[in-house]
PDB file of C-alpha atoms and ligand atoms in Angstrom:
ATOM      1  CA  MET A 792      11.491  -4.206   8.181  1.00  0.00           C
ATOM      2  CA  ARG A 793       8.746  -5.174  10.534  1.00  0.00           C
ATOM      3  CA  ILE A 794       5.121  -4.584   9.296  1.00  0.00           C
ATOM      4  CA  ASP A 795       2.043  -5.553  11.747  1.00  0.00           C
ATOM      5  CA  ALA A 796      -1.582  -5.506  10.411  1.00  0.00           C
ATOM      6  CA  ILE A 797      -4.713  -5.269  12.574  1.00  0.00           C
ATOM      7  CA  SER A 798      -8.048  -6.335  10.807  1.00  0.00           C
ATOM      8  CA  ILE A 799     -11.000  -8.609  11.509  1.00  0.00           C
ATOM      9  CA  PHE A 800     -10.091  -9.942   7.928  1.00  0.00           C
ATOM     10  CA  THR A 801      -6.743 -11.424   8.389  1.00  0.00           C
ATOM     11  CA  GLU A 802      -7.084 -13.745   5.449  1.00  0.00           C
ATOM     12  CA  TYR A 803      -6.657 -11.072   3.134  1.00  0.00           C
ATOM     13  CA  PHE A 804      -2.978 -10.835   3.974  1.00  0.00           C
ATOM     14  CA  GLN A 805      -2.353 -14.117   2.652  1.00  0.00           C
ATOM     15  CA  ALA A 806      -1.823 -12.335  -0.752  1.00  0.00           C
ATOM     16  CA  LEU A 807       1.577 -11.132   0.843  1.00  0.00           C
ATOM     17  CA  ASP A 808       2.871 -14.782   1.005  1.00  0.00           C
ATOM     18  CA  LEU A 809       2.822 -14.817  -2.828  1.00  0.00           C
ATOM     19  CA  SER A 810       5.730 -14.030  -5.399  1.00  0.00           C
ATOM     20  CA  LEU A 811       8.100 -11.686  -4.197  1.00  0.00           C
ATOM     21  CA  LEU A 812       6.892 -10.454  -0.911  1.00  0.00           C
ATOM     22  CA  GLY A 813       6.858 -14.153   0.075  1.00  0.00           C
ATOM     23  CA  LYS A 814      10.439 -14.649  -0.567  1.00  0.00           C
ATOM     24  CA  ALA A 815      11.325 -11.517   0.909  1.00  0.00           C
ATOM     25  CA  GLN A 816       9.437 -12.844   4.282  1.00  0.00           C
ATOM     26  CA  ALA A 817      11.237 -16.413   3.796  1.00  0.00           C
ATOM     27  CA  ALA A 818      14.528 -14.641   3.682  1.00  0.00           C
ATOM     28  CA  GLY A 819      13.882 -12.712   6.748  1.00  0.00           C
ATOM     29  CA  LEU A 820      13.933  -9.210   4.940  1.00  0.00           C
ATOM     30  CA  LEU A 821      10.443  -8.700   5.673  1.00  0.00           C
ATOM     31  CA  ASN A 822       8.802  -9.783   9.005  1.00  0.00           C
ATOM     32  CA  PHE A 823       4.877  -9.348   8.514  1.00  0.00           C
ATOM     33  CA  LYS A 824       2.254 -10.544  10.941  1.00  0.00           C
ATOM     34  CA  ALA A 825      -1.477 -10.346  10.435  1.00  0.00           C
ATOM     35  CA  HIS A 826      -3.249  -9.725  13.898  1.00  0.00           C
ATOM     36  CA  ASP A 827      -7.115 -10.884  14.414  1.00  0.00           C
ATOM     37  CA  LEU A 828      -8.497  -7.921  16.159  1.00  0.00           C
ATOM     38  CA  ARG A 829     -11.392 -10.311  17.446  1.00  0.00           C
ATOM     39  CA  ASP A 830      -8.821 -11.777  19.500  1.00  0.00           C
ATOM     40  CA  TYR A 831      -8.578  -8.976  21.990  1.00  0.00           C
ATOM     41  CA  THR A 832     -12.254  -9.177  22.634  1.00  0.00           C
ATOM     42  CA  HIS A 833     -13.608 -10.889  25.679  1.00  0.00           C
ATOM     43  CA  ASP A 834     -17.205 -11.461  25.171  1.00  0.00           C
ATOM     44  CA  ARG A 835     -19.147 -14.472  23.834  1.00  0.00           C
ATOM     45  CA  HIS A 836     -19.797 -12.892  20.196  1.00  0.00           C
ATOM     46  CA  ARG A 837     -16.120 -11.207  20.051  1.00  0.00           C
ATOM     47  CA  THR A 838     -17.991  -7.920  19.517  1.00  0.00           C
ATOM     48  CA  VAL A 839     -15.834  -5.153  17.753  1.00  0.00           C
ATOM     49  CA  ASP A 840     -18.464  -2.743  16.737  1.00  0.00           C
ATOM     50  CA  ASP A 841     -21.183  -0.493  18.425  1.00  0.00           C
ATOM     51  CA  THR A 842     -23.651   2.132  17.207  1.00  0.00           C
ATOM     52  CA  PRO A 843     -22.461   5.862  16.664  1.00  0.00           C
ATOM     53  CA  TYR A 844     -22.998   8.562  19.430  1.00  0.00           C
ATOM     54  CA  GLY A 845     -25.098  11.254  17.958  1.00  0.00           C
ATOM     55  CA  GLY A 846     -26.891   8.938  15.672  1.00  0.00           C
ATOM     56  CA  GLY A 847     -26.425   8.289  11.833  1.00  0.00           C
ATOM     57  CA  ALA A 848     -26.307   5.097   9.741  1.00  0.00           C
ATOM     58  CA  GLY A 849     -24.334   2.062  10.257  1.00  0.00           C
ATOM     59  CA  MET A 850     -21.805   0.825  12.890  1.00  0.00           C
ATOM     60  CA  LEU A 851     -18.230   1.894  14.225  1.00  0.00           C
ATOM     61  CA  MET A 852     -15.628   0.265  15.606  1.00  0.00           C
ATOM     62  CA  LYS A 853     -15.423   0.258  19.387  1.00  0.00           C
ATOM     63  CA  PRO A 854     -12.239   1.273  20.915  1.00  0.00           C
ATOM     64  CA  GLU A 855     -11.531  -1.505  23.574  1.00  0.00           C
ATOM     65  CA  PRO A 856     -10.359  -4.086  21.296  1.00  0.00           C
ATOM     66  CA  TRP A 857      -7.989  -1.808  19.558  1.00  0.00           C
ATOM     67  CA  GLY A 858      -6.449  -0.482  22.785  1.00  0.00           C
ATOM     68  CA  GLU A 859      -5.653  -3.968  23.774  1.00  0.00           C
ATOM     69  CA  ALA A 860      -4.379  -4.715  20.407  1.00  0.00           C
ATOM     70  CA  PHE A 861      -1.984  -1.826  20.428  1.00  0.00           C
ATOM     71  CA  ASP A 862      -0.743  -2.648  23.943  1.00  0.00           C
ATOM     72  CA  ASP A 863       0.153  -6.020  22.652  1.00  0.00           C
ATOM     73  CA  ILE A 864       1.507  -5.561  19.537  1.00  0.00           C
ATOM     74  CA  LEU A 865       3.455  -1.929  20.181  1.00  0.00           C
ATOM     75  CA  GLY A 866       4.610  -3.337  23.555  1.00  0.00           C
ATOM     76  CA  GLU A 867       7.284  -5.458  21.813  1.00  0.00           C
ATOM     77  CA  SER A 868       8.276  -2.614  19.541  1.00  0.00           C
ATOM     78  CA  ASP A 869      12.138  -1.333  19.881  1.00  0.00           C
ATOM     79  CA  ASP A 870      11.661   2.391  18.576  1.00  0.00           C
ATOM     80  CA  ALA A 871       8.470   4.222  17.674  1.00  0.00           C
ATOM     81  CA  PRO A 872       6.520   2.593  15.238  1.00  0.00           C
ATOM     82  CA  VAL A 873       4.753   4.398  12.222  1.00  0.00           C
ATOM     83  CA  ILE A 874       1.031   3.609  12.867  1.00  0.00           C
ATOM     84  CA  ILE A 875      -1.163   4.021   9.534  1.00  0.00           C
ATOM     85  CA  PHE A 876      -4.846   4.198   9.509  1.00  0.00           C
ATOM     86  CA  THR A 877      -6.077   3.325   6.010  1.00  0.00           C
ATOM     87  CA  SER A 878      -8.943   5.967   5.363  1.00  0.00           C
ATOM     88  CA  PRO A 879     -10.761   7.510   2.525  1.00  0.00           C
ATOM     89  CA  ALA A 880     -10.266  10.840   4.622  1.00  0.00           C
ATOM     90  CA  GLY A 881      -6.491  10.238   4.657  1.00  0.00           C
ATOM     91  CA  GLU A 882      -3.690  11.946   2.595  1.00  0.00           C
ATOM     92  CA  VAL A 883      -3.304  10.275  -0.584  1.00  0.00           C
ATOM     93  CA  PHE A 884      -0.621   7.544  -0.700  1.00  0.00           C
ATOM     94  CA  LYS A 885       2.268   8.277  -3.447  1.00  0.00           C
ATOM     95  CA  GLN A 886       5.325   7.011  -4.514  1.00  0.00           C
ATOM     96  CA  SER A 887       7.064   9.533  -2.410  1.00  0.00           C
ATOM     97  CA  THR A 888       4.999   7.928   0.697  1.00  0.00           C
ATOM     98  CA  ALA A 889       6.270   4.467  -0.082  1.00  0.00           C
ATOM     99  CA  ARG A 890       9.848   5.979  -0.154  1.00  0.00           C
ATOM    100  CA  GLU A 891       9.460   7.576   3.305  1.00  0.00           C
ATOM    101  CA  LEU A 892       7.658   4.569   4.847  1.00  0.00           C
ATOM    102  CA  ALA A 893      10.119   2.090   3.472  1.00  0.00           C
ATOM    103  CA  GLY A 894      13.065   3.879   5.457  1.00  0.00           C
ATOM    104  CA  ARG A 895      11.282   3.152   8.980  1.00  0.00           C
ATOM    105  CA  LYS A 896      11.629  -0.067  10.983  1.00  0.00           C
ATOM    106  CA  HIS A 897       8.430  -0.770  12.208  1.00  0.00           C
ATOM    107  CA  LEU A 898       5.076  -0.269  10.592  1.00  0.00           C
ATOM    108  CA  VAL A 899       1.522  -0.927  11.739  1.00  0.00           C
ATOM    109  CA  PHE A 900      -1.471  -0.672   9.661  1.00  0.00           C
ATOM    110  CA  ALA A 901      -4.760  -0.442  11.531  1.00  0.00           C
ATOM    111  CA  CYS A 902      -7.619  -1.838   8.946  1.00  0.00           C
ATOM    112  CA  GLY A 903     -11.014  -0.637  10.005  1.00  0.00           C
ATOM    113  CA  ARG A 904     -14.464  -1.987   8.816  1.00  0.00           C
ATOM    114  CA  TYR A 905     -18.031  -1.086   8.870  1.00  0.00           C
ATOM    115  CA  GLU A 906     -18.312   2.954   8.907  1.00  0.00           C
ATOM    116  CA  GLY A 907     -14.787   3.295  10.501  1.00  0.00           C
ATOM    117  CA  ILE A 908     -13.178   3.601  13.978  1.00  0.00           C
ATOM    118  CA  ASP A 909     -13.770   5.464  17.050  1.00  0.00           C
ATOM    119  CA  GLN A 910     -11.685   8.701  16.888  1.00  0.00           C
ATOM    120  CA  ARG A 911     -10.192   8.156  20.282  1.00  0.00           C
ATOM    121  CA  VAL A 912      -8.363   4.865  18.787  1.00  0.00           C
ATOM    122  CA  VAL A 913      -6.564   7.399  16.653  1.00  0.00           C
ATOM    123  CA  ASP A 914      -5.658   9.647  19.350  1.00  0.00           C
ATOM    124  CA  TYR A 915      -4.568   6.855  21.813  1.00  0.00           C
ATOM    125  CA  ALA A 916      -2.211   5.518  19.069  1.00  0.00           C
ATOM    126  CA  ALA A 917      -0.721   8.764  18.472  1.00  0.00           C
ATOM    127  CA  THR A 918       0.667   8.495  22.240  1.00  0.00           C
ATOM    128  CA  LYS A 919       2.372   5.167  21.035  1.00  0.00           C
ATOM    129  CA  GLY A 920       3.988   6.264  17.805  1.00  0.00           C
ATOM    130  CA  GLU A 921       3.707   8.297  14.600  1.00  0.00           C
ATOM    131  CA  VAL A 922       0.341   8.457  13.047  1.00  0.00           C
ATOM    132  CA  ARG A 923      -0.654   8.667   9.693  1.00  0.00           C
ATOM    133  CA  LEU A 924      -4.116   8.713   7.954  1.00  0.00           C
ATOM    134  CA  ILE A 925      -3.661   7.354   4.523  1.00  0.00           C
ATOM    135  CA  SER A 926      -5.986   6.924   1.480  1.00  0.00           C
ATOM    136  CA  ILE A 927      -5.063   4.850  -1.584  1.00  0.00           C
ATOM    137  CA  GLY A 928      -7.294   7.066  -3.809  1.00  0.00           C
ATOM    138  CA  ASP A 929     -10.409   8.739  -4.054  1.00  0.00           C
ATOM    139  CA  TYR A 930     -12.888   6.025  -3.837  1.00  0.00           C
ATOM    140  CA  VAL A 931     -14.697   4.124  -1.007  1.00  0.00           C
ATOM    141  CA  LEU A 932     -13.637   0.569  -0.298  1.00  0.00           C
ATOM    142  CA  ASN A 933     -15.580  -1.511   2.440  1.00  0.00           C
ATOM    143  CA  GLY A 934     -12.845  -1.529   4.900  1.00  0.00           C
ATOM    144  CA  GLY A 935      -9.070  -0.848   5.201  1.00  0.00           C
ATOM    145  CA  GLU A 936      -7.440  -4.408   4.208  1.00  0.00           C
ATOM    146  CA  VAL A 937      -7.234  -4.002   0.202  1.00  0.00           C
ATOM    147  CA  ALA A 938      -5.745  -0.333   0.864  1.00  0.00           C
ATOM    148  CA  ALA A 939      -3.259  -1.795   3.369  1.00  0.00           C
ATOM    149  CA  ILE A 940      -2.070  -4.542   1.012  1.00  0.00           C
ATOM    150  CA  ALA A 941      -1.464  -1.992  -1.772  1.00  0.00           C
ATOM    151  CA  MET A 942       0.502   0.225   0.411  1.00  0.00           C
ATOM    152  CA  ILE A 943       2.423  -2.799   2.074  1.00  0.00           C
ATOM    153  CA  GLU A 944       3.293  -4.180  -1.928  1.00  0.00           C
ATOM    154  CA  ALA A 945       4.435  -0.714  -2.728  1.00  0.00           C
ATOM    155  CA  ILE A 946       6.760  -0.071   0.561  1.00  0.00           C
ATOM    156  CA  ALA A 947       8.329  -3.677   0.670  1.00  0.00           C
ATOM    157  CA  ARG A 948       9.600  -3.587  -2.947  1.00  0.00           C
ATOM    158  CA  LEU A 949      11.688  -0.669  -2.184  1.00  0.00           C
ATOM    159  CA  VAL A 950      13.254  -2.360   0.842  1.00  0.00           C
ATOM    160  CA  PRO A 951      16.856  -3.364  -0.244  1.00  0.00           C
ATOM    161  CA  GLY A 952      17.082  -6.961  -1.388  1.00  0.00           C
ATOM    162  CA  VAL A 953      13.398  -7.641  -1.928  1.00  0.00           C
ATOM    163  CA  ILE A 954      13.507  -6.704  -5.815  1.00  0.00           C
ATOM    164  CA  GLY A 955      16.578  -9.181  -6.990  1.00  0.00           C
ATOM    165  CA  ASN A 956      17.228  -6.865  -9.934  1.00  0.00           C
ATOM    166  CA  ALA A 957      17.960  -3.414  -8.353  1.00  0.00           C
ATOM    167  CA  GLU A 958      18.392  -1.928 -11.950  1.00  0.00           C
ATOM    168  CA  SER A 959      14.479  -1.972 -12.265  1.00  0.00           C
ATOM    169  CA  LEU A 960      14.167   0.409  -9.303  1.00  0.00           C
ATOM    170  CA  VAL A 961      17.130   2.824 -10.733  1.00  0.00           C
ATOM    171  CA  GLU A 962      15.458   2.819 -14.065  1.00  0.00           C
ATOM    172  CA  GLU A 963      12.056   3.724 -12.351  1.00  0.00           C
ATOM    173  CA  SER A 964      13.615   6.888 -10.263  1.00  0.00           C
ATOM    174  CA  HIS A 965      14.941   8.107 -13.622  1.00  0.00           C
ATOM    175  CA  SER A 966      11.394   8.639 -14.901  1.00  0.00           C
ATOM    176  CA  ASP A 967      10.065  10.060 -11.832  1.00  0.00           C
ATOM    177  CA  GLY A 968       7.005  12.173 -12.493  1.00  0.00           C
ATOM    178  CA  LEU A 969       6.269  10.697 -15.817  1.00  0.00           C
ATOM    179  CA  LEU A 970       4.104   8.017 -17.068  1.00  0.00           C
ATOM    180  CA  GLU A 971       6.030   4.720 -18.254  1.00  0.00           C
ATOM    181  CA  TYR A 972       6.690   4.437 -22.176  1.00  0.00           C
ATOM    182  CA  PRO A 973       5.129   1.453 -24.071  1.00  0.00           C
ATOM    183  CA  SER A 974       7.170  -1.669 -23.833  1.00  0.00           C
ATOM    184  CA  TYR A 975       7.505  -4.414 -26.703  1.00  0.00           C
ATOM    185  CA  THR A 976       8.933  -8.197 -26.661  1.00  0.00           C
ATOM    186  CA  LYS A 977       9.174 -10.850 -29.319  1.00  0.00           C
ATOM    187  CA  PRO A 978       8.026 -11.392 -31.772  1.00  0.00           C
ATOM    188  CA  SER A 979       8.374  -8.436 -33.664  1.00  0.00           C
ATOM    189  CA  GLU A 980       5.441  -8.834 -35.519  1.00  0.00           C
ATOM    190  CA  TRP A 981       2.195 -10.453 -34.063  1.00  0.00           C
ATOM    191  CA  ARG A 982      -1.225 -10.859 -35.734  1.00  0.00           C
ATOM    192  CA  GLY A 983      -0.223  -7.782 -38.266  1.00  0.00           C
ATOM    193  CA  LEU A 984       0.830  -5.658 -35.347  1.00  0.00           C
ATOM    194  CA  GLU A 985       4.646  -4.419 -35.698  1.00  0.00           C
ATOM    195  CA  VAL A 986       6.813  -3.359 -32.803  1.00  0.00           C
ATOM    196  CA  PRO A 987       8.190   0.426 -33.582  1.00  0.00           C
ATOM    197  CA  PRO A 988      11.121  -0.042 -35.804  1.00  0.00           C
ATOM    198  CA  VAL A 989      13.289   2.280 -33.739  1.00  0.00           C
ATOM    199  CA  LEU A 990      13.326  -0.413 -30.786  1.00  0.00           C
ATOM    200  CA  LEU A 991      14.876  -2.687 -33.595  1.00  0.00           C
ATOM    201  CA  SER A 992      17.435  -0.212 -34.932  1.00  0.00           C
ATOM    202  CA  GLY A 993      20.235  -0.755 -32.342  1.00  0.00           C
ATOM    203  CA  ASN A 994      20.458   2.986 -31.979  1.00  0.00           C
ATOM    204  CA  HIS A 995      20.524   3.486 -28.110  1.00  0.00           C
ATOM    205  CA  ALA A 996      20.487   7.147 -28.472  1.00  0.00           C
ATOM    206  CA  LEU A 997      17.571   7.277 -30.548  1.00  0.00           C
ATOM    207  CA  ILE A 998      15.704   4.845 -28.578  1.00  0.00           C
ATOM    208  CA  ALA A 999      16.317   6.807 -25.358  1.00  0.00           C
ATOM    209  CA  LYS A1000      14.958   9.899 -26.920  1.00  0.00           C
ATOM    210  CA  TRP A1001      11.846   7.820 -28.556  1.00  0.00           C
ATOM    211  CA  ARG A1002      11.010   6.496 -24.911  1.00  0.00           C
ATOM    212  CA  HIS A1003      11.391   9.760 -23.536  1.00  0.00           C
ATOM    213  CA  ASP A1004       9.117  11.437 -26.113  1.00  0.00           C
ATOM    214  CA  GLN A1005       6.690   8.628 -25.642  1.00  0.00           C
ATOM    215  CA  GLN A1006       6.589   9.266 -21.868  1.00  0.00           C
ATOM    216  CA  VAL A1007       5.722  12.899 -22.209  1.00  0.00           C
ATOM    217  CA  GLU A1008       2.970  12.337 -24.934  1.00  0.00           C
ATOM    218  CA  ARG A1009       1.064   9.853 -22.871  1.00  0.00           C
ATOM    219  CA  THR A1010       1.576  11.920 -19.740  1.00  0.00           C
ATOM    220  CA  ARG A1011       0.165  14.880 -21.396  1.00  0.00           C
ATOM    221  CA  GLN A1012      -2.786  12.813 -22.633  1.00  0.00           C
ATOM    222  CA  VAL A1013      -4.114  10.981 -19.565  1.00  0.00           C
ATOM    223  CA  ARG A1014      -2.331  12.630 -16.516  1.00  0.00           C
ATOM    224  CA  PRO A1015      -1.617  16.330 -17.349  1.00  0.00           C
ATOM    225  CA  ASP A1016      -1.869  17.259 -13.577  1.00  0.00           C
ATOM    226  CA  LEU A1017       1.767  15.464 -13.415  1.00  0.00           C
ATOM    227  CA  LEU A1018       3.118  18.080 -15.877  1.00  0.00           C
ATOM    228  CA  GLY A1019       1.747  20.806 -13.582  1.00  0.00           C
ATOM    229  CA  GLU A1020      -1.104  21.689 -16.270  1.00  0.00           C
TER     230      GLU A1020
HETATM  231  C1  LIG B 241     -11.963   1.970   5.775  1.00  0.00           C
HETATM  232  C2  LIG B 241     -16.197   3.039   4.774  1.00  0.00           C
HETATM  233  C3  LIG B 241     -18.141   4.500   4.958  1.00  0.00           C
HETATM  234  C4  LIG B 241     -15.542   4.377   5.103  1.00  0.00           C
HETATM  235  C5  LIG B 241     -16.162   7.832   4.462  1.00  0.00           C
HETATM  236  C6  LIG B 241     -12.808   1.552   7.093  1.00  0.00           C
HETATM  237  N1  LIG B 241      -8.807   4.721  -0.349  1.00  0.00           N
HETATM  238  C7  LIG B 241      -9.835   4.199   0.496  1.00  0.00           C
HETATM  239  N2  LIG B 241     -11.063   4.073   0.298  1.00  0.00           N
HETATM  240  N3  LIG B 241     -11.662   3.466   1.046  1.00  0.00           N
HETATM  241  C8  LIG B 241     -10.802   3.418   2.240  1.00  0.00           C
HETATM  242  C9  LIG B 241      -9.632   3.740   1.863  1.00  0.00           C
HETATM  243  C10 LIG B 241     -11.238   2.866   3.476  1.00  0.00           C
HETATM  244  C11 LIG B 241     -10.424   2.461   4.650  1.00  0.00           C
HETATM  245  C12 LIG B 241     -10.467   2.086   5.791  1.00  0.00           C
HETATM  246  C13 LIG B 241     -13.073   2.116   4.851  1.00  0.00           C
HETATM  247  C14 LIG B 241     -12.690   2.416   3.526  1.00  0.00           C
HETATM  248  N4  LIG B 241     -14.241   1.759   5.452  1.00  0.00           N
HETATM  249  C15 LIG B 241     -15.579   1.841   4.846  1.00  0.00           C
HETATM  250  C16 LIG B 241     -17.490   3.210   4.563  1.00  0.00           C
HETATM  251  C17 LIG B 241     -17.578   5.420   5.055  1.00  0.00           C
HETATM  252  C18 LIG B 241     -16.102   5.658   5.025  1.00  0.00           C
HETATM  253  O1  LIG B 241     -15.296   6.521   5.046  1.00  0.00           O
HETATM  254  C19 LIG B 241     -14.161   1.441   6.863  1.00  0.00           C
END
């Protein structure tokens, strides 16, 4: 899978060189590249922002560097990429979104800063691929990079071979729509706190039932919306 990100803070994406995603890149399962939007400017100050028409506070990202970046990065593309604008005004990113995007060959993340990007950049991108505006949640970040990194991590771990232990993914898909059950490792007693005895019982049917009950109870307590309540 090929993933590009366009940003004025490409250093953020060094996080993707760590751990499993770093190994996936080294193994050629994931071809990731961060592109500096300022490389597509031509003035002495490498300007990417300007004031909004109609007035209002703050600055917007001007369209010309984005157009040049898309022409360069999407020019090399074989089939229609998905172009993702991280935005607080987008559809909310879900595990189902990650699954959909993990099935595509080429993703391009457009990461804005300031108060956002000139709307014509989104309209132009739609002539080059499938555009999605995606939010990672109902809070406002200072820019799109952190949101893009969260999405890339969630997507890339679903690419076959990226997670060595395929069982972790299988088990997750079973528990679809419920929160995880609490987990314990050794020692069986720690600072006066005991592991629930059922987990030491060796009774696998009983353990499966206990875990499912814990999932339902947890979900009811903190995320009743997931139960449709
Ligand atoms: C950008 C900003 C003022 C946005 C109303 C580009 N889930 C999520 N939260 N925040 C973002 C995504 C995000 C994504 C891209 C971004 C925030 N900003 C900051 C400033 C108003 C804004 O939108 C700029």
